[in-house]
Amino acid sequence: MTLRHIALFRWQDGVDDARIAEVERLLGALPGVVPELRSYSFGRDAGVSEGAFDFAVVADVDDEAGFAAYRDHPDHQAALAVIRPLLADRAALQYRLPG
């Protein structure tokens, strides 16, 4: 079984490219330090649809224990410490992939 985690962020007004680049740097380091991550991607909204969130993170892990390891990993928590003050809104979910 694979468990997919998706997080969507909407930035507060005034969050600039430098701050988003720092978020990208922190998130980009996670696949190298969180062995439970099977697939990991993130990116800024492409701007092709109104009302979209500004940024997305998609993480695939084997199971709930893998998700907990990712969620609680100190480097992930450090990234969240930078991300949380920038957020106007956040949505997240985890679902099982078929097969």
mmCIF file of C-alpha atoms in Angstrom:
data_model
loop_
_atom_site.group_PDB
_atom_site.id
_atom_site.type_symbol
_atom_site.label_atom_id
_atom_site.label_comp_id
_atom_site.label_asym_id
_atom_site.label_seq_id
_atom_site.Cartn_x
_atom_site.Cartn_y
_atom_site.Cartn_z
ATOM 1 C CA MET A 1 0.000 0.000 0.000
ATOM 2 C CA THR A 2 1.103 3.556 -0.663
ATOM 3 C CA LEU A 3 -0.187 6.493 1.326
ATOM 4 C CA ARG A 4 -0.164 9.880 -0.411
ATOM 5 C CA HIS A 5 -0.047 13.121 1.552
ATOM 6 C CA ILE A 6 -1.036 16.375 -0.139
ATOM 7 C CA ALA A 7 -0.653 19.779 1.511
ATOM 8 C CA LEU A 8 -1.819 23.012 -0.095
ATOM 9 C CA PHE A 9 -0.653 26.427 1.068
ATOM 10 C CA ARG A 10 -2.033 29.902 0.495
ATOM 11 C CA TRP A 11 0.539 32.548 1.411
ATOM 12 C CA GLN A 12 -0.245 35.691 3.352
ATOM 13 C CA ASP A 13 -0.109 38.939 1.412
ATOM 14 C CA GLY A 14 3.442 40.204 1.197
ATOM 15 C CA VAL A 15 5.213 36.824 1.184
ATOM 16 C CA ASP A 16 7.977 37.401 -1.354
ATOM 17 C CA ASP A 17 9.960 35.154 -3.685
ATOM 18 C CA ALA A 18 12.921 35.024 -1.302
ATOM 19 C CA ARG A 19 10.782 33.509 1.455
ATOM 20 C CA ILE A 20 9.221 31.010 -0.930
ATOM 21 C CA ALA A 21 12.678 30.100 -2.221
ATOM 22 C CA GLU A 22 13.714 29.374 1.386
ATOM 23 C CA VAL A 23 10.674 27.091 1.768
ATOM 24 C CA GLU A 24 11.661 25.328 -1.451
ATOM 25 C CA ARG A 25 15.231 24.909 -0.207
ATOM 26 C CA LEU A 26 14.088 23.392 3.076
ATOM 27 C CA LEU A 27 11.564 21.068 1.443
ATOM 28 C CA GLY A 28 14.052 20.074 -1.254
ATOM 29 C CA ALA A 29 16.404 18.687 1.374
ATOM 30 C CA LEU A 30 13.816 16.323 2.876
ATOM 31 C CA PRO A 31 14.084 13.408 0.422
ATOM 32 C CA GLY A 32 17.776 13.079 1.334
ATOM 33 C CA VAL A 33 17.124 12.857 5.083
ATOM 34 C CA VAL A 34 13.706 11.200 5.443
ATOM 35 C CA PRO A 35 14.153 7.596 4.278
ATOM 36 C CA GLU A 36 10.415 6.875 4.475
ATOM 37 C CA LEU A 37 9.713 9.177 1.506
ATOM 38 C CA ARG A 38 9.130 7.107 -1.644
ATOM 39 C CA SER A 39 8.229 10.058 -3.843
ATOM 40 C CA TYR A 40 8.278 13.767 -3.037
ATOM 41 C CA SER A 41 7.410 16.812 -5.079
ATOM 42 C CA PHE A 42 6.348 20.376 -4.457
ATOM 43 C CA GLY A 43 5.846 23.537 -6.426
ATOM 44 C CA ARG A 44 4.264 26.901 -6.931
ATOM 45 C CA ASP A 45 0.871 27.231 -8.567
ATOM 46 C CA ALA A 46 1.120 27.516 -12.362
ATOM 47 C CA GLY A 47 -1.526 30.245 -12.414
ATOM 48 C CA VAL A 48 -3.838 28.571 -14.914
ATOM 49 C CA SER A 49 -6.970 28.518 -12.729
ATOM 50 C CA GLU A 50 -8.497 31.159 -10.486
ATOM 51 C CA GLY A 51 -8.959 30.422 -6.810
ATOM 52 C CA ALA A 52 -6.108 27.917 -6.592
ATOM 53 C CA PHE A 53 -3.791 27.613 -3.638
ATOM 54 C CA ASP A 54 -0.301 29.098 -4.052
ATOM 55 C CA PHE A 55 1.860 26.053 -3.337
ATOM 56 C CA ALA A 56 1.526 22.275 -3.078
ATOM 57 C CA VAL A 57 3.487 19.428 -1.506
ATOM 58 C CA VAL A 58 2.915 15.782 -2.470
ATOM 59 C CA ALA A 59 4.605 13.025 -0.464
ATOM 60 C CA ASP A 60 4.248 9.277 -0.939
ATOM 61 C CA VAL A 61 5.122 6.856 1.871
ATOM 62 C CA ASP A 62 4.478 3.169 2.421
ATOM 63 C CA ASP A 63 1.954 3.447 5.244
ATOM 64 C CA GLU A 64 0.768 5.386 8.281
ATOM 65 C CA ALA A 65 4.010 4.702 10.147
ATOM 66 C CA GLY A 66 5.954 6.166 7.217
ATOM 67 C CA PHE A 67 3.740 9.233 7.237
ATOM 68 C CA ALA A 68 4.267 9.689 10.975
ATOM 69 C CA ALA A 69 8.028 9.404 10.499
ATOM 70 C CA TYR A 70 7.925 12.092 7.761
ATOM 71 C CA ARG A 71 5.513 14.318 9.700
ATOM 72 C CA ASP A 72 7.560 14.164 12.896
ATOM 73 C CA HIS A 73 11.053 14.242 11.370
ATOM 74 C CA PRO A 74 13.095 17.124 12.861
ATOM 75 C CA ASP A 75 14.001 18.544 9.432
ATOM 76 C CA HIS A 76 10.343 18.515 8.370
ATOM 77 C CA GLN A 77 9.395 20.199 11.633
ATOM 78 C CA ALA A 78 12.088 22.841 10.994
ATOM 79 C CA ALA A 79 10.601 23.502 7.534
ATOM 80 C CA LEU A 80 7.139 23.816 9.066
ATOM 81 C CA ALA A 81 8.481 26.343 11.568
ATOM 82 C CA VAL A 82 9.401 28.546 8.592
ATOM 83 C CA ILE A 83 6.212 27.811 6.620
ATOM 84 C CA ARG A 84 3.557 28.296 9.316
ATOM 85 C CA PRO A 85 4.111 32.046 9.882
ATOM 86 C CA LEU A 86 3.755 32.627 6.123
ATOM 87 C CA LEU A 87 0.376 30.907 5.783
ATOM 88 C CA ALA A 88 -2.985 32.507 5.232
ATOM 89 C CA ASP A 89 -4.581 29.089 4.703
ATOM 90 C CA ARG A 90 -3.627 25.424 4.545
ATOM 91 C CA ALA A 91 -5.410 22.261 3.464
ATOM 92 C CA ALA A 92 -4.112 18.717 3.716
ATOM 93 C CA LEU A 93 -5.204 15.134 3.305
ATOM 94 C CA GLN A 94 -3.801 11.646 3.107
ATOM 95 C CA TYR A 95 -5.260 8.893 0.955
ATOM 96 C CA ARG A 96 -4.350 5.379 -0.085
ATOM 97 C CA LEU A 97 -3.313 4.734 -3.663
ATOM 98 C CA PRO A 98 -4.823 1.665 -5.290
ATOM 99 C CA GLY A 99 -2.618 -1.394 -5.751
#
